[in-house]
Amino acid sequence: MGITLIRGKYVISEITGPSSAVVLSDGAVCQRDGEIIDVGPYEELKERYQYDEIIGSSSFVVMPGLINDHSHVGLTPFQHGSPDLPLELWGFSRMRAKDVDPYLDHLYGAALMIKSGTTTVQALHLPAKGKGPFDLENSEKVIQAYRESGMRVSYAPMLANKDSLLVGAGGGEDEFAADLPEDLSRRFKELTAPSYLPAEEIIAMVGDLYAKYYERPEEKIRVTVAPSNVHRCTDDLLVGLRDLASKYETGIHIHLQETIYQKLYGLRTWNKTPLQHLEDLDFLGPDVVCGHGVWATDEDIETMASHGVSLCHNASSNLRLKSGIAPVNYFLDRGLRIALGSDEAGLNDDKDMVQEMRLALNIHRVPGVDKTPPTAHQIFQMATVNGAHASSFGDRVGTLKVGKRADIVLMNLENIEKPYLNPEVSIIDAVVHRGRSIDIDTVLVEGEVIMRERKLTQIDEEILYKEVENMMARSPTEDELDRRDLAEKIEPYLGNFLEGTLPSSDQTHYYYNAKY
């Protein structure tokens, strides 16, 4: 690969505080064989090294690659025909979707992410999609898609053995099925039964995957642990997966209190929140990332802080599915490390992490002067170094410092600065406030250019899009038609199970308006 100089009008090396960063003007990064070996003034580095190529110019800002710490699929649920609905209804709506080839699906997702400057993804994948708890072949297909894309991936098979579709104040799937007509109840239980195996069987199934990547590691691949959600796992599965992560020295990513119904289920089942139940199981630690955390209580926040737990904030998803707004201001007050994710799609259905940063910047601006919202520097930190930690790549990427791997993005400044931008505006603020994914020009991962002048180098987009189009053009299978029929017949009963169960309370973290 040799030596490359990556230069720009600005080089963002690292964030050092809520309003401070190490930024070099007319700077450059020198990488050799995927490792950053020097960062400094461009003219000095140009004289110091025998380089093979110079990438960039004074028209760019050079910055760490963005990290999407919570992503599931390539084709979005909306593309499959599912409208935005509350999560508990949305899950049934998604049953209408056709099955996809996980390789093509995630290669398509990788193409979208690279074009918005994302170099690392935490891929939370359902490896068997209702046909069982785990499928090794499908898992390897997803990993291969990211391997071929050039991206860095932290792959986690999402595992569950109960209540994977529905919970609420009235209980879980057993309680819901009890109120269905007999034939519909039977079909509903048959749908989920293949995945609901004893914990020891599930853990035995996934052991080979973790052993393989632990014993023969690859620089750009991590395999992490993902219990799907607290209510979706029996206690012995949660404990077993906690032990698995410790054995293979890898991270854990678990959905937590994404919706009010998940919180209410915890109060009904354990007389405490799901987070506090994890505390009882000795599950929590600095290697744990909780996805969403929208309905975290003050006690939950204190508990997470005391264990060094990280949060992944998925602002777009929480808006689209009516889940709420995570109390990020309070997370920051308690020193929680927060990463960012697009979840299934992002606001524009395109996994755009530049836009996700801007949404996260603006959505926590509650009325009044008493509460300080996140700064652009904090948001940029969430999308880079915090995401690196949360995806188990914290020692490798997230900053542009000597010794780190060369995951680098060049953003064109023309649209950001033209026709005028006060030179006193920090480049961090400029990127987060005014940058767009269309401004991402070049992307490197491990020192290799995977997008140059907005053209992907590892993926032929025209061929890929045609293959995805052909994949989705087929007629539905009998299994898919049966799922669709079941979803349509079950949906009228969901309202009876969920409606009228929300508590009336004004004890909120954020205060946006008032009735009187």
Short mmCIF file of C-alpha atoms in Angstrom, two decimals:
data_model
loop_
_atom_site.label_atom_id
_atom_site.label_comp_id
_atom_site.label_asym_id
_atom_site.label_seq_id
_atom_site.Cartn_x
_atom_site.Cartn_y
_atom_site.Cartn_z
CA MET A 1 0.00 0.00 0.00
CA GLY A 2 2.90 2.34 0.74
CA ILE A 3 2.79 5.88 2.11
CA THR A 4 -0.04 8.31 1.49
CA LEU A 5 -0.44 11.94 2.52
CA ILE A 6 -4.03 13.01 3.14
CA ARG A 7 -4.21 16.80 3.23
CA GLY A 8 -6.83 19.46 3.83
CA LYS A 9 -7.49 23.05 4.76
CA TYR A 10 -8.25 21.59 8.19
CA VAL A 11 -7.40 18.28 9.84
CA ILE A 12 -9.63 17.34 12.77
CA SER A 13 -7.38 15.14 14.90
CA GLU A 14 -9.49 14.66 18.03
CA ILE A 15 -12.11 16.24 20.28
CA THR A 16 -10.69 17.29 23.64
CA GLY A 17 -13.74 18.83 25.34
CA PRO A 18 -17.31 20.10 24.87
CA SER A 19 -15.98 23.08 22.93
CA SER A 20 -12.38 22.17 22.14
CA ALA A 21 -10.52 20.05 19.63
CA VAL A 22 -7.09 19.47 18.14
CA VAL A 23 -7.43 20.96 14.64
CA LEU A 24 -4.56 21.66 12.25
CA SER A 25 -4.87 24.33 9.59
CA ASP A 26 -3.28 23.41 6.25
CA GLY A 27 -2.47 20.05 7.75
CA ALA A 28 -2.00 16.48 6.64
CA VAL A 29 -2.13 12.92 7.87
CA CYS A 30 0.57 10.49 6.81
CA GLN A 31 -0.43 6.84 6.68
CA ARG A 32 1.70 3.81 5.90
CA ASP A 33 0.10 0.43 5.26
CA GLY A 34 -3.05 1.40 7.12
CA GLU A 35 -1.42 3.02 10.17
CA ILE A 36 -1.22 6.74 10.89
CA ILE A 37 2.48 7.48 11.33
CA ASP A 38 2.39 11.28 11.44
CA VAL A 39 0.02 14.24 11.67
CA GLY A 40 1.23 17.78 11.11
CA PRO A 41 1.59 20.75 8.77
CA TYR A 42 1.21 19.65 5.16
CA GLU A 43 4.39 21.30 3.87
CA GLU A 44 6.48 19.70 6.62
CA LEU A 45 5.09 16.21 6.00
CA LYS A 46 5.49 16.65 2.26
CA GLU A 47 9.22 17.31 2.74
CA ARG A 48 9.67 14.63 5.40
CA TYR A 49 8.29 11.56 3.59
CA GLN A 50 8.78 9.75 0.31
CA TYR A 51 5.09 9.34 -0.42
CA ASP A 52 3.31 7.38 -3.13
CA GLU A 53 0.26 9.62 -3.38
CA ILE A 54 -1.24 12.84 -2.07
CA ILE A 55 -5.00 12.78 -1.53
CA GLY A 56 -6.96 15.97 -0.95
CA SER A 57 -6.30 19.69 -1.24
CA SER A 58 -6.99 22.94 0.54
CA SER A 59 -10.66 22.52 -0.45
CA PHE A 60 -11.26 19.76 2.10
CA VAL A 61 -11.57 19.06 5.79
CA VAL A 62 -9.85 15.82 6.78
CA MET A 63 -11.56 14.03 9.67
CA PRO A 64 -11.97 10.64 11.34
CA GLY A 65 -14.40 8.25 9.68
CA LEU A 66 -17.90 8.32 11.13
CA ILE A 67 -19.16 5.35 13.09
CA ASN A 68 -22.73 4.04 12.92
CA ASP A 69 -23.09 2.19 16.20
CA HIS A 70 -26.58 0.76 15.66
CA SER A 71 -27.63 -0.60 12.27
CA HIS A 72 -29.69 -3.63 11.31
CA VAL A 73 -30.41 -3.95 7.59
CA GLY A 74 -29.72 -2.64 4.10
CA LEU A 75 -33.13 -2.25 2.50
CA THR A 76 -35.22 -0.31 4.98
CA PRO A 77 -38.62 -1.37 6.33
CA PHE A 78 -40.16 1.54 4.40
CA GLN A 79 -38.65 0.21 1.18
CA HIS A 80 -40.28 -3.13 2.03
CA GLY A 81 -43.65 -1.41 2.37
CA SER A 82 -43.88 -0.90 6.13
CA PRO A 83 -45.07 2.59 7.12
CA ASP A 84 -43.68 4.33 10.19
CA LEU A 85 -45.73 3.08 13.15
CA PRO A 86 -45.17 2.69 16.89
CA LEU A 87 -42.59 -0.07 17.35
CA GLU A 88 -45.08 -2.60 18.73
CA LEU A 89 -47.29 -2.24 15.63
CA TRP A 90 -44.39 -1.81 13.24
CA GLY A 91 -42.97 -5.24 14.07
CA PHE A 92 -46.12 -6.91 12.76
CA SER A 93 -46.23 -4.63 9.72
CA ARG A 94 -42.72 -5.79 8.82
CA MET A 95 -43.90 -9.40 8.63
CA ARG A 96 -45.19 -8.54 5.14
CA ALA A 97 -41.65 -8.12 3.79
CA LYS A 98 -40.03 -10.59 1.42
CA ASP A 99 -36.95 -12.43 2.63
CA VAL A 100 -33.67 -11.08 1.28
CA ASP A 101 -30.20 -12.39 0.63
CA PRO A 102 -28.27 -11.03 3.64
CA TYR A 103 -25.13 -10.58 1.56
CA LEU A 104 -26.79 -8.32 -1.01
CA ASP A 105 -28.86 -6.56 1.64
CA HIS A 106 -25.86 -5.56 3.73
CA LEU A 107 -23.68 -4.76 0.72
CA TYR A 108 -26.37 -2.28 -0.30
CA GLY A 109 -26.40 -0.86 3.23
CA ALA A 110 -22.61 -0.56 3.18
CA ALA A 111 -22.75 1.41 -0.07
CA LEU A 112 -25.16 3.91 1.47
CA MET A 113 -23.09 4.31 4.62
CA ILE A 114 -19.78 4.82 2.84
CA LYS A 115 -21.34 7.63 0.79
CA SER A 116 -22.16 9.50 3.99
CA GLY A 117 -18.65 9.08 5.40
CA THR A 118 -19.29 6.05 7.61
CA THR A 119 -16.26 3.80 7.93
CA THR A 120 -17.35 1.52 10.79
CA VAL A 121 -20.72 -0.05 11.56
CA GLN A 122 -22.13 -2.02 14.46
CA ALA A 123 -24.24 -4.50 12.49
CA LEU A 124 -27.00 -5.96 14.68
CA HIS A 125 -28.34 -8.80 12.56
CA LEU A 126 -31.21 -11.28 12.87
CA PRO A 127 -29.33 -14.27 11.45
CA ALA A 128 -32.27 -16.66 10.98
CA LYS A 129 -35.29 -14.32 10.79
CA GLY A 130 -37.92 -16.43 12.51
CA LYS A 131 -36.65 -19.79 11.28
CA GLY A 132 -34.48 -20.34 14.34
CA PRO A 133 -32.31 -18.40 16.74
CA PHE A 134 -29.11 -18.55 14.67
CA ASP A 135 -27.79 -19.32 11.20
CA LEU A 136 -24.01 -19.43 10.76
CA GLU A 137 -24.15 -19.22 6.96
CA ASN A 138 -26.24 -16.04 7.03
CA SER A 139 -23.91 -14.50 9.61
CA GLU A 140 -20.89 -15.18 7.42
CA LYS A 141 -22.72 -13.68 4.42
CA VAL A 142 -23.18 -10.41 6.29
CA ILE A 143 -19.56 -10.34 7.41
CA GLN A 144 -18.45 -11.07 3.84
CA ALA A 145 -20.53 -8.17 2.51
CA TYR A 146 -18.73 -5.72 4.78
CA ARG A 147 -15.39 -7.36 4.10
CA GLU A 148 -15.85 -6.81 0.36
CA SER A 149 -17.15 -3.26 0.83
CA GLY A 150 -13.94 -2.24 2.57
CA MET A 151 -15.76 -1.05 5.69
CA ARG A 152 -14.88 -1.93 9.25
CA VAL A 153 -17.64 -3.98 10.93
CA SER A 154 -18.55 -5.06 14.43
CA TYR A 155 -20.95 -7.90 13.71
CA ALA A 156 -23.41 -9.13 16.32
CA PRO A 157 -26.06 -11.81 15.81
CA MET A 158 -29.13 -10.65 17.74
CA LEU A 159 -30.39 -13.46 19.93
CA ALA A 160 -33.70 -13.92 21.74
CA ASN A 161 -35.80 -16.76 23.12
CA LYS A 162 -39.02 -15.05 24.23
CA ASP A 163 -41.36 -12.11 23.56
CA SER A 164 -39.50 -10.98 20.44
CA LEU A 165 -42.50 -9.28 18.83
CA LEU A 166 -44.63 -7.74 21.54
CA VAL A 167 -44.73 -6.68 25.18
CA GLY A 168 -46.74 -4.13 27.09
CA ALA A 169 -48.31 -3.24 30.40
CA GLY A 170 -50.53 -6.32 30.05
CA GLY A 171 -47.65 -8.77 29.66
CA GLY A 172 -45.95 -10.44 26.74
CA GLU A 173 -46.77 -12.73 23.85
CA ASP A 174 -48.41 -15.44 25.98
CA GLU A 175 -50.87 -12.93 27.41
CA PHE A 176 -51.52 -11.48 23.96
CA ALA A 177 -52.04 -14.92 22.39
CA ALA A 178 -54.50 -15.90 25.13
CA ASP A 179 -56.95 -13.27 23.88
CA LEU A 180 -56.72 -14.27 20.22
CA PRO A 181 -59.15 -16.64 18.49
CA GLU A 182 -57.90 -20.22 18.83
CA ASP A 183 -56.66 -20.67 15.25
CA LEU A 184 -54.98 -17.27 15.20
CA SER A 185 -53.36 -17.95 18.58
CA ARG A 186 -51.95 -21.24 17.28
CA ARG A 187 -50.52 -19.63 14.14
CA PHE A 188 -49.00 -16.80 16.16
CA LYS A 189 -47.24 -19.22 18.52
CA GLU A 190 -45.99 -21.33 15.60
CA LEU A 191 -44.44 -18.23 14.05
CA THR A 192 -42.10 -17.58 16.97
CA ALA A 193 -41.59 -21.13 18.28
CA PRO A 194 -38.53 -22.01 16.12
CA SER A 195 -36.49 -19.28 17.79
CA TYR A 196 -37.57 -19.90 21.36
CA LEU A 197 -35.06 -22.52 22.38
CA PRO A 198 -33.38 -23.10 25.76
CA ALA A 199 -30.50 -20.75 26.48
CA GLU A 200 -27.83 -23.44 26.52
CA GLU A 201 -28.80 -24.59 23.02
CA ILE A 202 -28.60 -21.08 21.60
CA ILE A 203 -25.23 -20.37 23.20
CA ALA A 204 -23.87 -23.67 21.87
CA MET A 205 -25.05 -22.70 18.37
CA VAL A 206 -23.12 -19.43 18.29
CA GLY A 207 -19.93 -20.67 19.93
CA ASP A 208 -18.12 -21.52 16.68
CA LEU A 209 -18.64 -18.02 15.28
CA TYR A 210 -17.08 -16.34 18.30
CA ALA A 211 -14.25 -18.87 18.55
CA LYS A 212 -13.35 -18.40 14.88
CA TYR A 213 -12.89 -14.63 15.02
CA TYR A 214 -11.26 -14.76 18.45
CA GLU A 215 -8.67 -17.33 17.40
CA ARG A 216 -8.12 -15.93 13.86
CA PRO A 217 -8.82 -12.21 14.18
CA GLU A 218 -9.10 -9.86 11.20
CA GLU A 219 -8.15 -6.19 11.49
CA LYS A 220 -11.47 -4.83 10.24
CA ILE A 221 -13.82 -7.37 11.83
CA ARG A 222 -15.07 -7.80 15.38
CA VAL A 223 -17.79 -10.20 16.48
CA THR A 224 -19.72 -8.86 19.44
CA VAL A 225 -22.60 -10.11 21.58
CA ALA A 226 -26.19 -8.87 21.19
CA PRO A 227 -28.97 -10.12 23.44
CA SER A 228 -31.84 -8.58 21.50
CA ASN A 229 -33.54 -6.92 24.47
CA VAL A 230 -34.01 -7.56 28.17
CA HIS A 231 -37.59 -8.76 27.77
CA ARG A 232 -36.71 -10.90 24.74
CA CYS A 233 -34.25 -13.10 26.65
CA THR A 234 -34.69 -15.46 29.55
CA ASP A 235 -32.44 -14.69 32.49
CA ASP A 236 -30.23 -17.69 31.77
CA LEU A 237 -29.74 -16.51 28.19
CA LEU A 238 -28.79 -13.02 29.38
CA VAL A 239 -26.30 -14.45 31.88
CA GLY A 240 -24.96 -16.94 29.34
CA LEU A 241 -24.35 -14.24 26.74
CA ARG A 242 -22.74 -12.03 29.37
CA ASP A 243 -20.34 -14.91 30.11
CA LEU A 244 -19.75 -15.46 26.38
CA ALA A 245 -18.67 -11.84 25.94
CA SER A 246 -16.28 -12.14 28.86
CA LYS A 247 -14.83 -15.39 27.53
CA TYR A 248 -14.11 -13.94 24.10
CA GLU A 249 -13.16 -10.46 25.38
CA THR A 250 -15.71 -8.69 23.23
CA GLY A 251 -18.44 -6.09 23.68
CA ILE A 252 -22.17 -6.36 24.29
CA HIS A 253 -24.92 -4.34 22.60
CA ILE A 254 -28.47 -4.68 23.95
CA HIS A 255 -31.65 -2.78 23.16
CA LEU A 256 -32.98 -1.11 26.29
CA GLN A 257 -36.24 0.67 27.13
CA GLU A 258 -36.74 1.86 23.58
CA THR A 259 -40.48 2.33 24.16
CA ILE A 260 -42.72 3.09 27.11
CA TYR A 261 -44.32 -0.34 26.67
CA GLN A 262 -40.99 -2.07 27.27
CA LYS A 263 -40.55 -0.12 30.48
CA LEU A 264 -44.11 -0.95 31.60
CA TYR A 265 -43.50 -4.63 30.90
CA GLY A 266 -40.48 -4.50 33.19
CA LEU A 267 -42.47 -2.89 35.98
CA ARG A 268 -45.15 -5.58 35.62
CA THR A 269 -42.75 -8.51 35.38
CA TRP A 270 -39.94 -7.59 37.80
CA ASN A 271 -41.46 -4.63 39.65
CA LYS A 272 -38.55 -2.58 38.32
CA THR A 273 -37.22 -1.27 35.03
CA PRO A 274 -35.44 -3.63 32.61
CA LEU A 275 -32.17 -1.82 33.35
CA GLN A 276 -32.51 -2.51 37.05
CA HIS A 277 -33.21 -6.16 36.22
CA LEU A 278 -29.91 -6.28 34.33
CA GLU A 279 -28.27 -4.83 37.44
CA ASP A 280 -29.71 -7.70 39.50
CA LEU A 281 -28.17 -10.17 37.05
CA ASP A 282 -24.67 -8.59 37.33
CA PHE A 283 -24.90 -7.98 33.60
CA LEU A 284 -23.71 -4.38 33.43
CA GLY A 285 -20.16 -3.17 32.87
CA PRO A 286 -17.99 -0.87 30.73
CA ASP A 287 -18.20 -3.35 27.85
CA VAL A 288 -22.00 -2.96 27.65
CA VAL A 289 -23.74 -0.61 25.20
CA CYS A 290 -27.45 0.02 25.64
CA GLY A 291 -29.29 0.95 22.45
CA HIS A 292 -31.93 3.69 22.71
CA GLY A 293 -32.51 4.16 26.47
CA VAL A 294 -35.39 6.53 25.69
CA TRP A 295 -37.33 5.59 28.81
CA ALA A 296 -34.41 5.47 31.24
CA THR A 297 -35.29 6.75 34.71
CA ASP A 298 -33.04 8.88 36.89
CA GLU A 299 -32.18 5.72 38.82
CA ASP A 300 -31.35 3.93 35.57
CA ILE A 301 -29.06 6.76 34.50
CA GLU A 302 -27.22 6.67 37.83
CA THR A 303 -26.87 2.89 37.59
CA MET A 304 -25.47 3.03 34.07
CA ALA A 305 -23.03 5.75 35.08
CA SER A 306 -21.81 3.74 38.06
CA HIS A 307 -20.99 0.76 35.81
CA GLY A 308 -19.46 2.74 32.93
CA VAL A 309 -22.20 1.62 30.54
CA SER A 310 -22.39 3.38 27.16
CA LEU A 311 -25.55 4.49 25.34
CA CYS A 312 -26.27 4.50 21.62
CA HIS A 313 -28.58 7.36 20.67
CA ASN A 314 -30.84 6.62 17.68
CA ALA A 315 -32.69 9.91 17.30
CA SER A 316 -34.14 9.36 13.81
CA SER A 317 -35.55 5.96 14.61
CA ASN A 318 -37.08 7.12 17.88
CA LEU A 319 -38.89 9.93 16.05
CA ARG A 320 -40.10 7.81 13.17
CA LEU A 321 -41.48 5.06 15.42
CA LYS A 322 -43.00 7.38 18.04
CA SER A 323 -40.69 5.97 20.72
CA GLY A 324 -39.82 9.35 22.24
CA ILE A 325 -36.66 11.39 22.74
CA ALA A 326 -33.83 9.96 24.82
CA PRO A 327 -32.79 12.24 27.73
CA VAL A 328 -29.33 12.81 26.30
CA ASN A 329 -28.82 16.04 28.25
CA TYR A 330 -29.14 14.04 31.45
CA PHE A 331 -26.92 11.26 30.13
CA LEU A 332 -24.21 13.85 29.49
CA ASP A 333 -24.69 15.39 32.94
CA ARG A 334 -23.84 12.01 34.47
CA GLY A 335 -20.84 11.47 32.22
CA LEU A 336 -22.24 8.63 30.13
CA ARG A 337 -20.40 7.86 26.91
CA ILE A 338 -22.89 8.25 24.04
CA ALA A 339 -22.56 6.94 20.49
CA LEU A 340 -24.88 7.52 17.52
CA GLY A 341 -26.75 5.12 15.26
CA SER A 342 -29.16 5.17 12.34
CA ASP A 343 -31.01 2.01 13.46
CA GLU A 344 -33.03 0.60 10.56
CA ALA A 345 -32.90 3.59 8.28
CA GLY A 346 -32.24 7.12 9.52
CA LEU A 347 -34.38 10.17 8.95
CA ASN A 348 -34.14 10.13 5.14
CA ASP A 349 -34.20 6.33 4.86
CA ASP A 350 -30.55 6.34 3.76
CA LYS A 351 -28.35 5.75 6.86
CA ASP A 352 -26.93 9.27 6.59
CA MET A 353 -24.71 9.78 9.64
CA VAL A 354 -23.95 13.41 8.74
CA GLN A 355 -27.65 14.15 9.02
CA GLU A 356 -27.93 12.01 12.15
CA MET A 357 -25.34 14.24 13.81
CA ARG A 358 -27.32 17.36 12.98
CA LEU A 359 -30.59 15.87 14.23
CA ALA A 360 -28.93 14.83 17.50
CA LEU A 361 -27.50 18.33 17.82
CA ASN A 362 -30.88 20.03 17.51
CA ILE A 363 -33.41 17.70 19.07
CA HIS A 364 -32.25 18.23 22.68
CA ARG A 365 -32.71 22.02 22.70
CA VAL A 366 -35.41 22.15 25.34
CA PRO A 367 -37.07 25.52 26.11
CA GLY A 368 -35.41 27.91 28.53
CA VAL A 369 -31.86 28.76 29.50
CA ASP A 370 -31.44 26.33 32.39
CA LYS A 371 -30.34 23.24 30.44
CA THR A 372 -27.39 23.28 28.05
CA PRO A 373 -27.90 21.05 24.99
CA PRO A 374 -25.09 19.03 23.44
CA THR A 375 -22.49 21.04 21.56
CA ALA A 376 -21.34 20.30 18.03
CA HIS A 377 -18.06 19.03 19.50
CA GLN A 378 -19.89 16.56 21.73
CA ILE A 379 -22.01 15.35 18.83
CA PHE A 380 -18.93 14.88 16.63
CA GLN A 381 -17.30 12.97 19.46
CA MET A 382 -20.36 10.70 19.67
CA ALA A 383 -20.07 9.89 15.96
CA THR A 384 -16.34 9.16 16.10
CA VAL A 385 -14.36 8.22 19.19
CA ASN A 386 -17.39 7.25 21.31
CA GLY A 387 -18.66 5.08 18.50
CA ALA A 388 -15.24 3.47 18.22
CA HIS A 389 -15.37 2.45 21.87
CA ALA A 390 -18.95 1.23 21.62
CA SER A 391 -18.21 -0.92 18.56
CA SER A 392 -15.16 -2.56 20.19
CA PHE A 393 -12.69 -0.67 17.97
CA GLY A 394 -11.76 1.93 20.57
CA ASP A 395 -8.06 1.15 20.42
CA ARG A 396 -7.98 1.36 16.63
CA VAL A 397 -10.06 4.25 15.26
CA GLY A 398 -12.10 7.33 16.15
CA THR A 399 -9.28 9.91 16.09
CA LEU A 400 -6.52 10.91 13.68
CA LYS A 401 -3.52 10.34 15.94
CA VAL A 402 -0.23 8.58 15.47
CA GLY A 403 -0.66 4.85 16.00
CA LYS A 404 -4.35 4.75 15.08
CA ARG A 405 -5.58 3.06 11.93
CA ALA A 406 -6.10 5.25 8.89
CA ASP A 407 -9.90 5.46 8.69
CA ILE A 408 -10.22 8.92 7.17
CA VAL A 409 -12.90 11.00 5.46
CA LEU A 410 -12.44 14.06 3.24
CA MET A 411 -15.38 16.46 3.19
CA ASN A 412 -15.56 19.15 0.52
CA LEU A 413 -15.83 22.62 2.05
CA GLU A 414 -17.27 24.40 -0.97
CA ASN A 415 -20.94 24.14 0.04
CA ILE A 416 -20.11 24.68 3.72
CA GLU A 417 -18.12 27.90 3.28
CA LYS A 418 -19.70 29.47 0.20
CA PRO A 419 -20.64 32.22 -0.32
CA TYR A 420 -19.48 33.19 3.17
CA LEU A 421 -18.73 31.68 6.54
CA ASN A 422 -17.23 33.73 9.34
CA PRO A 423 -13.66 32.45 9.79
CA GLU A 424 -14.17 32.48 13.56
CA VAL A 425 -16.70 29.63 13.27
CA SER A 426 -14.95 26.43 14.33
CA ILE A 427 -14.63 23.74 11.70
CA ILE A 428 -16.39 21.29 14.03
CA ASP A 429 -19.43 23.57 14.21
CA ALA A 430 -19.28 24.10 10.45
CA VAL A 431 -19.25 20.37 9.69
CA VAL A 432 -22.07 19.48 12.09
CA HIS A 433 -24.27 22.50 11.29
CA ARG A 434 -23.73 22.80 7.53
CA GLY A 435 -22.16 19.59 6.24
CA ARG A 436 -24.16 17.18 4.10
CA SER A 437 -23.47 13.66 2.92
CA ILE A 438 -23.18 14.96 -0.64
CA ASP A 439 -20.08 16.86 0.55
CA ILE A 440 -18.29 13.60 1.42
CA ASP A 441 -15.74 13.23 -1.38
CA THR A 442 -13.25 10.52 -0.40
CA VAL A 443 -13.24 7.75 2.20
CA LEU A 444 -10.34 5.60 3.37
CA VAL A 445 -10.48 2.58 5.66
CA GLU A 446 -7.26 1.00 6.86
CA GLY A 447 -5.47 3.36 4.50
CA GLU A 448 -7.29 2.00 1.46
CA VAL A 449 -9.46 4.32 -0.63
CA ILE A 450 -12.98 2.84 -0.71
CA MET A 451 -14.59 5.95 -2.22
CA ARG A 452 -12.84 8.52 -4.39
CA GLU A 453 -14.61 11.62 -5.71
CA ARG A 454 -17.90 10.01 -4.60
CA LYS A 455 -17.32 6.86 -6.64
CA LEU A 456 -17.10 3.62 -4.67
CA THR A 457 -13.97 1.63 -5.47
CA GLN A 458 -14.90 -1.74 -3.97
CA ILE A 459 -18.58 -1.90 -4.98
CA ASP A 460 -20.02 -1.55 -8.48
CA GLU A 461 -23.17 0.38 -7.60
CA GLU A 462 -24.86 -0.17 -10.95
CA ILE A 463 -24.46 -3.94 -10.75
CA LEU A 464 -25.39 -4.03 -7.06
CA TYR A 465 -28.58 -2.02 -7.52
CA LYS A 466 -29.62 -4.25 -10.42
CA GLU A 467 -29.02 -7.38 -8.33
CA VAL A 468 -31.09 -5.95 -5.48
CA GLU A 469 -33.83 -4.99 -7.93
CA ASN A 470 -33.88 -8.53 -9.36
CA MET A 471 -33.89 -10.05 -5.87
CA MET A 472 -37.00 -8.10 -4.92
CA ALA A 473 -38.82 -8.61 -8.25
CA ARG A 474 -39.75 -12.23 -7.56
CA SER A 475 -43.21 -13.28 -6.45
CA PRO A 476 -43.77 -13.89 -2.71
CA THR A 477 -43.28 -17.45 -1.46
CA GLU A 478 -46.01 -19.38 0.33
CA ASP A 479 -44.27 -18.74 3.66
CA GLU A 480 -44.15 -15.01 2.94
CA LEU A 481 -47.82 -14.94 1.95
CA ASP A 482 -48.71 -16.82 5.12
CA ARG A 483 -46.77 -14.30 7.24
CA ARG A 484 -48.53 -11.44 5.49
CA ASP A 485 -51.94 -13.01 6.06
CA LEU A 486 -51.14 -13.61 9.73
CA ALA A 487 -49.99 -10.02 10.23
CA GLU A 488 -53.14 -8.63 8.64
CA LYS A 489 -55.37 -10.79 10.82
CA ILE A 490 -53.48 -10.05 14.05
CA GLU A 491 -53.20 -6.27 13.67
CA PRO A 492 -56.81 -5.51 14.74
CA TYR A 493 -56.13 -7.18 18.10
CA LEU A 494 -53.02 -5.14 18.87
CA GLY A 495 -55.01 -2.06 19.81
CA ASN A 496 -56.97 -3.95 22.45
CA PHE A 497 -53.72 -5.15 24.00
CA LEU A 498 -51.93 -1.79 24.04
CA GLU A 499 -54.49 1.01 24.04
CA GLY A 500 -55.27 2.75 27.29
CA THR A 501 -52.28 1.31 29.15
CA LEU A 502 -50.02 4.37 29.27
CA PRO A 503 -49.76 6.13 32.64
CA SER A 504 -50.72 9.77 32.94
CA SER A 505 -47.67 11.58 34.27
CA ASP A 506 -45.94 14.93 34.03
CA GLN A 507 -42.67 13.54 35.41
CA THR A 508 -40.67 14.00 32.22
CA HIS A 509 -37.02 14.77 31.60
CA TYR A 510 -37.84 17.24 28.83
CA TYR A 511 -40.53 19.93 28.91
CA TYR A 512 -41.70 21.21 25.52
CA ASN A 513 -45.16 22.70 26.01
CA ALA A 514 -48.14 22.81 28.36
CA LYS A 515 -51.92 22.48 28.24
CA TYR A 516 -52.61 25.34 30.64
#
